[in-house]
CSV table of C-alpha atoms and ligand atoms in Angstrom, one decimal:
chain,number,residue,atom,x,y,z
D,1001,MET,CA,155.4,106.9,96.3
D,1002,ALA,CA,157.5,109.4,94.3
D,1003,LEU,CA,156.1,112.9,94.2
D,1004,PRO,CA,154.2,113.9,91.0
D,1005,THR,CA,156.4,115.6,88.4
D,1006,HIS,CA,153.7,118.0,87.3
D,1007,VAL,CA,151.0,119.7,89.2
D,1008,THR,CA,147.9,121.5,87.8
D,1009,LEU,CA,146.8,124.5,89.7
D,1010,VAL,CA,143.3,125.9,89.4
D,1011,ASP,CA,143.3,129.6,90.3
D,1012,VAL,CA,140.0,130.2,92.1
D,1013,GLY,CA,140.9,133.8,93.0
D,1014,PRO,CA,138.4,135.5,90.7
D,1015,ARG,CA,135.6,133.5,92.3
D,1016,ASP,CA,136.5,132.2,95.7
D,1017,GLY,CA,138.9,135.1,96.2
D,1018,LEU,CA,136.6,137.9,95.3
D,1019,GLN,CA,133.2,136.5,96.4
D,1020,ASN,CA,133.9,137.6,100.0
D,1021,GLU,CA,134.9,141.2,99.2
D,1022,LYS,CA,132.5,143.8,100.6
D,1023,GLN,CA,133.6,146.6,98.3
D,1024,PRO,CA,132.4,146.2,94.7
D,1025,VAL,CA,135.1,145.1,92.2
D,1026,SER,CA,134.4,146.2,88.7
D,1027,THR,CA,133.7,143.7,85.9
D,1028,ALA,CA,136.7,145.2,84.0
D,1029,HIS,CA,139.0,144.6,87.0
D,1030,LYS,CA,137.8,141.0,87.3
D,1031,ALA,CA,138.4,140.4,83.6
D,1032,GLN,CA,141.8,142.0,83.9
D,1033,LEU,CA,142.7,139.6,86.7
D,1034,VAL,CA,141.7,136.6,84.6
D,1035,ALA,CA,143.9,138.1,81.7
D,1036,LEU,CA,146.9,138.4,84.0
D,1037,LEU,CA,146.4,134.9,85.4
D,1038,GLN,CA,146.4,133.4,82.0
D,1039,GLU,CA,149.5,135.4,81.0
D,1040,ALA,CA,151.2,133.9,84.1
D,1041,GLY,CA,150.5,130.5,82.6
D,1042,LEU,CA,147.4,129.4,84.5
D,1043,LYS,CA,145.5,126.8,82.4
D,1044,GLU,CA,142.5,126.5,84.7
D,1045,ILE,CA,140.7,129.5,86.1
D,1046,GLU,CA,137.5,129.6,88.2
D,1047,VAL,CA,136.0,132.8,86.9
D,1048,THR,CA,132.7,133.4,88.7
D,1049,SER,CA,129.6,131.8,90.2
D,1050,PHE,CA,126.0,131.7,89.1
D,1051,VAL,CA,124.5,132.0,92.6
D,1052,SER,CA,121.8,134.2,94.0
D,1053,PRO,CA,123.0,137.9,93.9
D,1054,LYS,CA,121.1,138.4,97.1
D,1055,TRP,CA,123.3,135.8,98.8
D,1056,VAL,CA,126.6,136.8,97.1
D,1057,PRO,CA,126.3,140.3,95.6
D,1058,GLN,CA,129.9,140.4,94.4
D,1059,MET,CA,129.2,137.7,91.8
D,1060,ALA,CA,126.1,139.4,90.4
D,1061,ASP,CA,128.0,140.4,87.2
D,1062,ASN,CA,128.7,136.8,86.4
D,1063,ALA,CA,127.6,136.8,82.8
D,1064,ASP,CA,129.3,140.2,82.2
D,1065,VAL,CA,132.6,138.8,83.5
D,1066,MET,CA,132.3,135.8,81.3
D,1067,ALA,CA,131.6,138.0,78.3
D,1068,ALA,CA,134.5,140.3,79.2
D,1069,ILE,CA,137.3,137.8,79.5
D,1070,ALA,CA,139.6,137.3,76.5
D,1071,ARG,CA,139.8,133.5,76.2
D,1072,ARG,CA,142.9,131.7,75.3
D,1073,PRO,CA,143.0,128.3,73.7
D,1074,GLY,CA,144.1,125.7,76.1
D,1075,VAL,CA,142.7,127.5,79.2
D,1076,ARG,CA,139.7,126.1,81.0
D,1077,TYR,CA,137.3,128.6,82.4
D,1078,SER,CA,134.9,127.2,85.1
D,1079,VAL,CA,132.0,128.6,87.0
D,1080,LEU,CA,129.9,127.6,90.0
D,1081,THR,CA,126.3,126.5,89.5
D,1082,PRO,CA,124.3,125.4,92.6
D,1083,ASN,CA,121.1,124.6,90.8
D,1084,MET,CA,119.3,124.5,87.4
D,1085,LYS,CA,118.6,128.2,87.5
D,1086,GLY,CA,122.4,128.9,87.9
D,1087,PHE,CA,123.2,126.4,85.2
D,1088,GLU,CA,120.7,127.9,82.7
D,1089,ALA,CA,122.2,131.3,83.3
D,1090,ALA,CA,125.7,129.9,82.9
D,1091,LEU,CA,125.2,127.9,79.8
D,1092,PRO,CA,125.0,130.8,77.3
D,1093,THR,CA,128.3,132.2,78.7
D,1094,GLN,CA,130.0,129.0,77.5
D,1095,PRO,CA,131.9,127.7,80.6
D,1096,ASP,CA,134.3,124.9,79.9
D,1097,GLU,CA,133.5,123.3,83.2
D,1098,ILE,CA,130.9,123.8,85.9
D,1099,VAL,CA,131.2,123.2,89.7
D,1100,VAL,CA,128.5,121.9,91.9
D,1101,PHE,CA,129.2,122.3,95.6
D,1102,ALA,CA,128.0,120.1,98.4
D,1103,ALA,CA,129.1,119.9,102.0
D,1104,ALA,CA,130.2,117.0,104.2
D,1105,SER,CA,128.3,118.5,107.1
D,1106,GLU,CA,124.5,119.1,107.2
D,1107,ALA,CA,124.8,122.4,109.1
D,1108,PHE,CA,127.1,123.9,106.4
D,1109,SER,CA,124.9,122.7,103.6
D,1110,GLN,CA,122.0,124.6,105.2
D,1111,LYS,CA,123.9,127.8,105.8
D,1112,ASN,CA,125.7,127.8,102.4
D,1113,ILE,CA,123.0,126.6,100.0
D,1114,ASN,CA,119.9,126.6,102.1
D,1115,CYS,CA,119.1,122.9,101.8
D,1116,SER,CA,120.1,119.5,103.2
D,1117,ILE,CA,122.9,117.3,101.7
D,1118,ALA,CA,120.3,115.0,100.2
D,1119,GLU,CA,118.3,117.9,98.7
D,1120,SER,CA,121.5,119.3,97.3
D,1121,ILE,CA,122.3,116.1,95.5
D,1122,GLU,CA,118.7,116.1,94.1
D,1123,ARG,CA,119.3,119.6,92.8
D,1124,PHE,CA,122.7,118.7,91.3
D,1125,ALA,CA,121.5,115.6,89.5
D,1126,PRO,CA,119.7,117.5,86.6
D,1127,VAL,CA,122.5,120.0,86.5
D,1128,VAL,CA,125.1,117.3,86.0
D,1129,ALA,CA,122.9,115.6,83.3
D,1130,ALA,CA,122.3,118.9,81.5
D,1131,ALA,CA,126.0,119.8,81.6
D,1132,HIS,CA,127.0,116.4,80.2
D,1133,GLU,CA,124.3,116.8,77.5
D,1134,ALA,CA,126.1,120.1,76.6
D,1135,GLY,CA,129.5,118.4,76.7
D,1136,ILE,CA,130.6,120.3,79.8
D,1137,LYS,CA,132.7,118.7,82.5
D,1138,VAL,CA,131.4,118.8,86.1
D,1139,ARG,CA,133.7,119.3,89.0
D,1140,GLY,CA,132.3,118.6,92.5
D,1141,ALA,CA,133.5,120.6,95.5
D,1142,LEU,CA,133.0,119.0,98.9
D,1143,SER,CA,133.1,121.7,101.6
D,1144,CYS,CA,133.9,121.2,105.2
D,1145,ALA,CA,135.7,117.9,104.5
D,1146,LEU,CA,138.1,118.6,107.4
D,1147,GLY,CA,135.9,120.4,109.8
D,1148,CYS,CA,132.8,122.6,109.9
D,1149,PRO,CA,132.3,126.0,111.5
D,1150,TYR,CA,128.9,124.9,112.9
D,1151,GLN,CA,129.2,121.1,113.5
D,1152,GLY,CA,132.9,121.0,114.5
D,1153,GLU,CA,134.7,117.7,113.7
D,1154,VAL,CA,133.9,116.0,110.4
D,1155,SER,CA,134.8,112.3,110.0
D,1156,ALA,CA,136.3,110.6,106.9
D,1157,ASP,CA,133.1,108.5,106.9
D,1158,GLU,CA,131.0,111.6,106.4
D,1159,VAL,CA,133.3,112.7,103.6
D,1160,GLU,CA,133.1,109.3,101.8
D,1161,ARG,CA,129.3,109.3,102.1
D,1162,VAL,CA,129.0,112.5,100.2
D,1163,VAL,CA,131.7,111.6,97.7
D,1164,GLN,CA,129.7,108.5,96.9
D,1165,LEU,CA,126.5,110.6,96.5
D,1166,MET,CA,128.3,112.9,94.1
D,1167,LYS,CA,129.7,110.0,92.2
D,1168,SER,CA,126.2,108.4,91.9
D,1169,ILE,CA,124.9,111.4,90.0
D,1170,GLY,CA,127.8,111.4,87.6
D,1171,VAL,CA,130.0,114.2,89.0
D,1172,ASP,CA,133.3,113.8,87.1
D,1173,HIS,CA,135.8,115.2,89.5
D,1174,MET,CA,136.0,115.5,93.3
D,1175,GLY,CA,137.5,118.5,95.0
D,1176,VAL,CA,138.1,117.9,98.7
D,1177,ALA,CA,137.7,121.3,100.4
D,1178,ASP,CA,139.0,122.5,103.8
D,1179,THR,CA,136.7,125.5,103.9
D,1180,ILE,CA,137.9,126.7,107.3
D,1181,GLY,CA,141.5,125.6,107.1
D,1182,VAL,CA,141.6,123.3,110.1
D,1183,GLY,CA,142.9,120.2,108.4
D,1184,THR,CA,146.4,118.8,109.3
D,1185,PRO,CA,148.4,116.5,107.0
D,1186,ARG,CA,147.4,113.0,108.3
D,1187,LYS,CA,143.7,114.0,108.5
D,1188,VAL,CA,143.9,115.4,105.0
D,1189,GLN,CA,145.4,112.2,103.7
D,1190,ALA,CA,142.6,110.2,105.4
D,1191,ALA,CA,139.9,112.4,103.7
D,1192,MET,CA,141.7,112.2,100.3
D,1193,GLU,CA,142.0,108.4,100.5
D,1194,ARG,CA,138.2,108.3,100.8
D,1195,ALA,CA,137.8,110.3,97.7
D,1196,LEU,CA,140.5,108.2,95.9
D,1197,LYS,CA,138.4,105.0,96.7
D,1198,HIS,CA,135.8,106.3,94.2
D,1199,TYR,CA,137.7,108.6,91.8
D,1200,PRO,CA,141.0,108.1,90.0
D,1201,LEU,CA,144.0,110.2,91.0
D,1202,VAL,CA,143.6,112.5,88.0
D,1203,GLU,CA,140.1,113.4,89.1
D,1204,VAL,CA,140.8,114.3,92.8
D,1205,SER,CA,142.0,117.7,93.9
D,1206,GLY,CA,142.6,119.6,97.1
D,1207,HIS,CA,141.1,123.0,98.0
D,1208,PHE,CA,142.7,124.4,101.1
D,1209,HIS,CA,141.9,127.6,102.9
D,1210,ASP,CA,144.9,128.7,104.8
D,1211,THR,CA,143.1,130.1,107.9
D,1212,TYR,CA,145.4,128.1,110.4
D,1213,GLY,CA,148.5,128.2,108.2
D,1214,GLN,CA,148.3,124.5,107.3
D,1215,ALA,CA,147.6,124.6,103.6
D,1216,LEU,CA,151.1,124.1,102.2
D,1217,SER,CA,151.8,121.2,104.6
D,1218,ASN,CA,148.4,119.7,103.5
D,1219,ILE,CA,149.3,120.1,99.9
D,1220,TYR,CA,152.6,118.3,100.5
D,1221,ALA,CA,150.7,115.5,102.3
D,1222,CYS,CA,148.5,115.2,99.1
D,1223,LEU,CA,151.5,115.1,96.9
D,1224,GLU,CA,152.7,112.1,98.9
D,1225,LEU,CA,149.5,110.3,97.8
D,1226,GLY,CA,150.1,111.3,94.2
D,1227,VAL,CA,147.4,113.9,94.1
D,1228,HIS,CA,148.5,116.5,91.6
D,1229,THR,CA,145.7,119.0,91.2
D,1230,PHE,CA,145.0,121.8,93.6
D,1231,ASP,CA,142.9,125.0,93.8
D,1232,ALA,CA,144.7,128.1,95.0
D,1233,SER,CA,143.9,131.8,95.0
D,1234,VAL,CA,146.3,134.4,93.7
D,1235,ALA,CA,147.5,136.8,96.5
D,1236,GLY,CA,145.7,134.5,98.9
D,1237,LEU,CA,142.4,136.3,98.3
D,1238,GLY,CA,139.2,135.2,99.7
D,1239,GLY,CA,137.1,133.2,102.1
D,1240,CYS,CA,133.6,131.9,102.2
D,1241,PRO,CA,130.8,134.3,103.2
D,1242,TYR,CA,129.1,131.4,105.0
D,1243,ALA,CA,132.1,130.3,107.1
D,1244,LYS,CA,132.8,133.2,109.5
D,1245,GLY,CA,136.4,134.0,110.1
D,1246,ALA,CA,137.6,131.7,107.3
D,1247,THR,CA,140.4,133.4,105.3
D,1248,GLY,CA,141.4,132.9,101.7
D,1249,ASN,CA,142.7,129.9,99.9
D,1250,VAL,CA,146.3,129.1,100.0
D,1251,ALA,CA,148.0,131.7,97.8
D,1252,THR,CA,148.9,130.5,94.3
D,1253,GLU,CA,152.3,132.2,94.6
D,1254,ASP,CA,153.1,130.2,97.8
D,1255,VAL,CA,152.2,126.9,96.2
D,1256,VAL,CA,154.2,127.7,93.0
D,1257,PHE,CA,157.3,128.7,95.1
D,1258,MET,CA,157.1,125.4,97.0
D,1259,LEU,CA,156.6,123.3,93.9
D,1260,ASN,CA,159.4,125.1,92.1
D,1261,GLY,CA,161.6,124.2,95.1
D,1262,LEU,CA,160.6,120.6,94.8
D,1263,GLY,CA,161.3,120.5,91.1
D,1264,ILE,CA,157.7,120.0,90.2
D,1265,ASP,CA,156.5,121.6,87.0
D,1266,THR,CA,153.4,123.8,87.0
D,1267,GLY,CA,153.9,125.8,83.8
D,1268,ILE,CA,153.4,129.0,85.8
D,1269,ASP,CA,155.7,132.0,85.7
D,1270,LEU,CA,156.0,133.0,89.3
D,1271,ASP,CA,157.1,136.6,88.5
D,1272,ARG,CA,154.1,137.2,86.3
D,1273,LEU,CA,151.8,135.5,88.9
D,1274,VAL,CA,153.1,138.0,91.5
D,1275,ASP,CA,152.2,140.8,89.0
D,1276,ALA,CA,148.7,139.4,88.8
D,1277,GLY,CA,148.4,139.3,92.6
D,1278,ALA,CA,149.9,142.8,92.9
D,1279,PHE,CA,147.3,144.1,90.5
D,1280,ILE,CA,144.3,142.8,92.3
D,1281,SER,CA,145.7,143.7,95.7
D,1282,GLY,CA,146.1,147.2,94.3
D,1283,VAL,CA,142.5,147.3,93.3
D,1284,LEU,CA,141.5,146.1,96.8
D,1285,GLU,CA,144.0,148.6,98.3
D,1286,ARG,CA,145.9,146.2,100.4
D,1287,ALA,CA,149.0,144.1,100.3
D,1288,PRO,CA,148.8,140.5,99.1
D,1289,VAL,CA,148.3,137.9,101.8
D,1290,SER,CA,150.8,135.7,100.0
D,1291,ARG,CA,154.2,135.6,101.9
D,1292,VAL,CA,156.0,134.7,98.7
D,1293,ALA,CA,154.4,137.7,96.9
D,1294,ARG,CA,155.4,140.0,99.7
D,1295,ALA,CA,158.9,138.7,99.7
D,1296,ILE,CA,159.3,139.1,95.9
D,1297,LEU,CA,157.7,142.5,95.9
D,1298,ALA,CA,160.0,143.7,98.8
D,1299,LYS,CA,163.0,142.3,96.9
D,1300,ARG,CA,161.9,144.2,93.7
D,1301,ALA,CA,161.4,147.4,95.7
D,1302,GLY,CA,164.8,147.1,97.4
B,1728,HMG,P1,117.3,129.6,97.9
B,1728,HMG,O1,116.8,130.9,98.5
B,1728,HMG,O2,117.1,128.3,98.7
B,1728,HMG,O3,116.7,129.3,96.4
B,1728,HMG,O4,118.8,129.7,97.6
B,1728,HMG,P2,115.3,129.3,95.8
B,1728,HMG,O5,115.4,128.3,94.7
B,1728,HMG,O6,114.3,129.1,96.9
B,1728,HMG,O7,115.2,130.8,95.2
B,1728,HMG,C1,115.1,131.9,96.0
B,1728,HMG,C2,115.4,133.1,95.1
B,1728,HMG,O8,116.8,133.0,94.6
B,1728,HMG,C3,114.6,133.3,93.9
B,1728,HMG,O9,114.5,134.7,93.5
B,1728,HMG,C4,115.4,132.6,92.8
B,1728,HMG,O10,115.1,133.0,91.5
B,1728,HMG,C5,116.8,133.0,93.2
B,1728,HMG,P3,113.3,135.6,94.0
B,1728,HMG,O11,112.1,134.9,93.5
B,1728,HMG,O12,113.4,135.6,95.6
B,1728,HMG,O13,113.6,136.9,93.4
B,1728,HMG,N1,117.8,132.1,92.7
B,1728,HMG,C6,118.9,132.4,92.0
B,1728,HMG,N2,119.3,133.5,91.5
B,1728,HMG,C7,120.4,133.5,90.7
B,1728,HMG,N3,121.1,132.4,90.5
B,1728,HMG,C8,120.7,131.2,91.0
B,1728,HMG,C9,119.6,131.2,91.8
B,1728,HMG,N4,118.9,130.2,92.4
B,1728,HMG,C10,117.8,130.7,93.0
B,1728,HMG,N5,121.5,130.2,90.8
B,1728,HMG,C11,120.9,129.2,96.5
B,1728,HMG,C12,119.6,128.7,97.1
B,1728,HMG,C13,121.8,128.1,96.2
B,1728,HMG,C14,120.6,129.9,95.2
B,1728,HMG,C15,121.5,130.2,97.5
B,1728,HMG,O14,121.6,129.6,98.7
B,1728,HMG,C16,122.8,130.8,97.1
B,1728,HMG,O15,123.0,131.4,96.1
B,1728,HMG,N6,123.8,130.5,98.0
B,1728,HMG,C17,125.2,131.1,97.7
B,1728,HMG,C18,126.1,130.0,97.9
B,1728,HMG,C19,127.5,130.5,97.6
B,1728,HMG,O16,127.8,131.1,96.6
B,1728,HMG,N7,128.5,130.2,98.5
B,1728,HMG,C20,129.8,130.5,98.3
B,1728,HMG,C21,130.4,129.6,97.2
B,1728,HMG,S1,130.7,128.0,97.8
B,1728,HMG,C22,132.3,128.1,98.5
B,1728,HMG,O17,132.8,129.1,98.6
B,1728,HMG,C23,132.9,126.8,98.9
B,1728,HMG,C24,134.0,126.3,97.9
B,1728,HMG,O18,135.0,127.3,97.7
B,1728,HMG,C25,134.7,125.1,98.5
B,1728,HMG,C26,135.1,125.3,100.0
B,1728,HMG,O19,136.0,126.1,100.3
B,1728,HMG,O20,134.4,124.8,100.9
B,1728,HMG,C27,133.4,125.9,96.6
B,1729,MG,MG1,136.6,127.7,99.1
């Protein structure tokens, strides 16, 4: 199959990226990051999550961040909602899309959201229904689709089982997530193919943490299947607080550089994206993890 000519990138940096940061990041800095991402041309931004502040303190200012962002027409702002309580808190903040997140492994489901896979689906069902009632699209994230920090190997059958459960409650989009970055291209294709059995190409995306340095290869493997939507995190920020040792998502800058080289359009201005990454890295007082960002910043400095 010919590679896609256009790819949609969802920057999850403000949520997945920042959720793991121990030092408090101010609401104003979070809103500024969103502003810089949309200036760089991002059309989809995962802004925050409506989860328990006891579990993820960094996201406690969720509603304030949603109120502080200066929205642009044509940009979709999404938030995570693990249950009705989260959805009810999110709704007045007017997200364009919500994300329910399940896991392909029982152990991770328990550690991350404190319930079994079956219980999580029961909790999501009314959330999906309420979102649809409010005209809000629902994205599903499927964690540990390529491996679990507690269970180890995760099979494509386990992935497909939860994909089907999410589909059965009306989840509109399936994001296949490699939470701990252990996937390799053929395994990723096998997992993606299971999602593609139940969702059309346009409603399947990849979410790759880059812990083992495989994320770009895995994205390329998805492009070979025609998958053309990916999550990425500016500056390579992040990790999951319930997956010890897992590093950030693949850096948006690195994905854009690769796609530019392949002649695949993203609508993103790489230089401005590097500015966004440099900004948040400055706030966090460290260099961006993104290799592309570092190279471009070194070139600018030289
Ligand atoms: P629980 O303790 O089982 O929930 O947590 P509960 O219903 O028994 O409630 C316990 C307390 O939490 C109560 O408060 C509730 O009000 C409160 P208390 O009476 O003790 O004061 N509570 C909430 N507060 C705010 N917002 C809510 C909410 N729900 C209950 N929505 C829960 C269940 C899901 C809430 C908890 O386990 C949680 O917040 N977990 C955090 C999960 C998380 O944010 N993980 C990281 C994001 S997922 C991710 O990164 C993976 C992804 O990137 C894909 C990938 O890479 O794999 C998406
Ligand atoms: Mg993640």
